[in-house]
Tab-separated table of C-alpha atoms in Angstrom:
chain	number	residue	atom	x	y	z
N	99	UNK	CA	70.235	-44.715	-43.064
N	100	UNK	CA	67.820	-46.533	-40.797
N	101	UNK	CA	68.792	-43.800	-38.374
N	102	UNK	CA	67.227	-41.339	-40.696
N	103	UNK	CA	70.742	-40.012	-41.704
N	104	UNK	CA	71.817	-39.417	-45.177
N	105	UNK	CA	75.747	-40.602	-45.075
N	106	UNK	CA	77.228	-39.973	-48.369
N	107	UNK	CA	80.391	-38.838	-47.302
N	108	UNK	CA	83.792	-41.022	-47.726
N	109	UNK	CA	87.131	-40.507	-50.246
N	110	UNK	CA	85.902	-43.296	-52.236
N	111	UNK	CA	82.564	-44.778	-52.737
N	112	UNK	CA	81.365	-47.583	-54.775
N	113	UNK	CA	81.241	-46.295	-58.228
N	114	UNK	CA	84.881	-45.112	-57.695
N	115	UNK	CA	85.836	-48.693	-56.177
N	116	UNK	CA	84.383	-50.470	-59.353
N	117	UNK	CA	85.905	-48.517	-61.926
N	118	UNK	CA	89.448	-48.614	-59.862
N	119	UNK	CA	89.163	-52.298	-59.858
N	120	UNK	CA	88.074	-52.374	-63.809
N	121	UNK	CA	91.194	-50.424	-64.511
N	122	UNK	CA	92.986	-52.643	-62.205
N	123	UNK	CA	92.071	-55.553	-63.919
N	124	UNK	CA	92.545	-54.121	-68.004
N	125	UNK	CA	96.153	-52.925	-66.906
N	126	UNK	CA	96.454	-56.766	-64.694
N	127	UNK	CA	96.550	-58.313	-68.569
N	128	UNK	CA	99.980	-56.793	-68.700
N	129	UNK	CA	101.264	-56.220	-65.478
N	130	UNK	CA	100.237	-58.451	-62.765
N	131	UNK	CA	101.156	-55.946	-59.920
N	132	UNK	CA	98.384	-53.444	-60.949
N	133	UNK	CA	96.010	-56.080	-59.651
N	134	UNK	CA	97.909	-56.415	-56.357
N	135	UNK	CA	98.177	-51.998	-56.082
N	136	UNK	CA	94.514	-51.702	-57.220
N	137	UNK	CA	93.156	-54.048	-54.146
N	138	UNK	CA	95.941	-52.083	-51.798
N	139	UNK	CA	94.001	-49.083	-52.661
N	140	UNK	CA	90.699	-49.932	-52.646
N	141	UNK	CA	91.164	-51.900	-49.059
N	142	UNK	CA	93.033	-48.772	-47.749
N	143	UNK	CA	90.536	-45.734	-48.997
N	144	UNK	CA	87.755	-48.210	-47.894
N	145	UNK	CA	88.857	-48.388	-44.324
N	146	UNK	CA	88.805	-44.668	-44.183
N	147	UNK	CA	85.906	-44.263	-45.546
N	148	UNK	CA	84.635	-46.708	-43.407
N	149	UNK	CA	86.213	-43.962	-40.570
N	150	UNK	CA	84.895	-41.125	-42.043
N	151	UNK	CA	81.186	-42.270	-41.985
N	152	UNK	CA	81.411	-43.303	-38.487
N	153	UNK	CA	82.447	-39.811	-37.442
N	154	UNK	CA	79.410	-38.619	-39.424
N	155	UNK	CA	77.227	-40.765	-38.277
N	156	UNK	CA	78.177	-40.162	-34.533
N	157	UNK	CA	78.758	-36.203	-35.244
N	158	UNK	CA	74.953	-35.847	-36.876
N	159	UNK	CA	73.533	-38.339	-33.917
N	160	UNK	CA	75.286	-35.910	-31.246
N	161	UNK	CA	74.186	-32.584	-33.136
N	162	UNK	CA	70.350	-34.459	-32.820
N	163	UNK	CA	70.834	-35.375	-29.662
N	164	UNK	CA	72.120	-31.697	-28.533
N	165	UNK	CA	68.985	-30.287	-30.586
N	166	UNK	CA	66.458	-32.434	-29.098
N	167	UNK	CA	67.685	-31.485	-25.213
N	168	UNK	CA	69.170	-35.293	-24.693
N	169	UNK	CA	71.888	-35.392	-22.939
N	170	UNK	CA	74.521	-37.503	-25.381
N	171	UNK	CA	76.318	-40.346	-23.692
């Protein structure tokens, strides 16, 4: 965002992440492992996402570049 690029994109951002790790937690009462699959998830969608806005960040930075004459590197 300080690069003047909106980057909302991802498979699970942090509204999704909270409320995964809420339910996580209720169903943890009972069953210990829902903890344990609930962090495996969030850890694993994060790191894409984490992918996924790197592409976009790089893709929108090379599409500027392109647009502006620059030669990318």
């Amino acid at each position: 965002e300080g690069l003047r690029i909106e980057c909302k994109v991802g498979i699970i951002t942090r509204p999704e992440r909270v409320a995964l790790l809420g339910i996580g937690l209720l169903i943890g009462q009972w069953r210990t492992l829902a903890v344990l699959v609930a962090l495996g998830v969030i850890a694993g969608s994060g790191l894409l996402t984490s992918a996924q806005r790197l592409f976009h960040t790089w893709q929108e930075l090379h599409d500027q570049a392109q647009n502006d004459g620059v030669r990318p590197g």
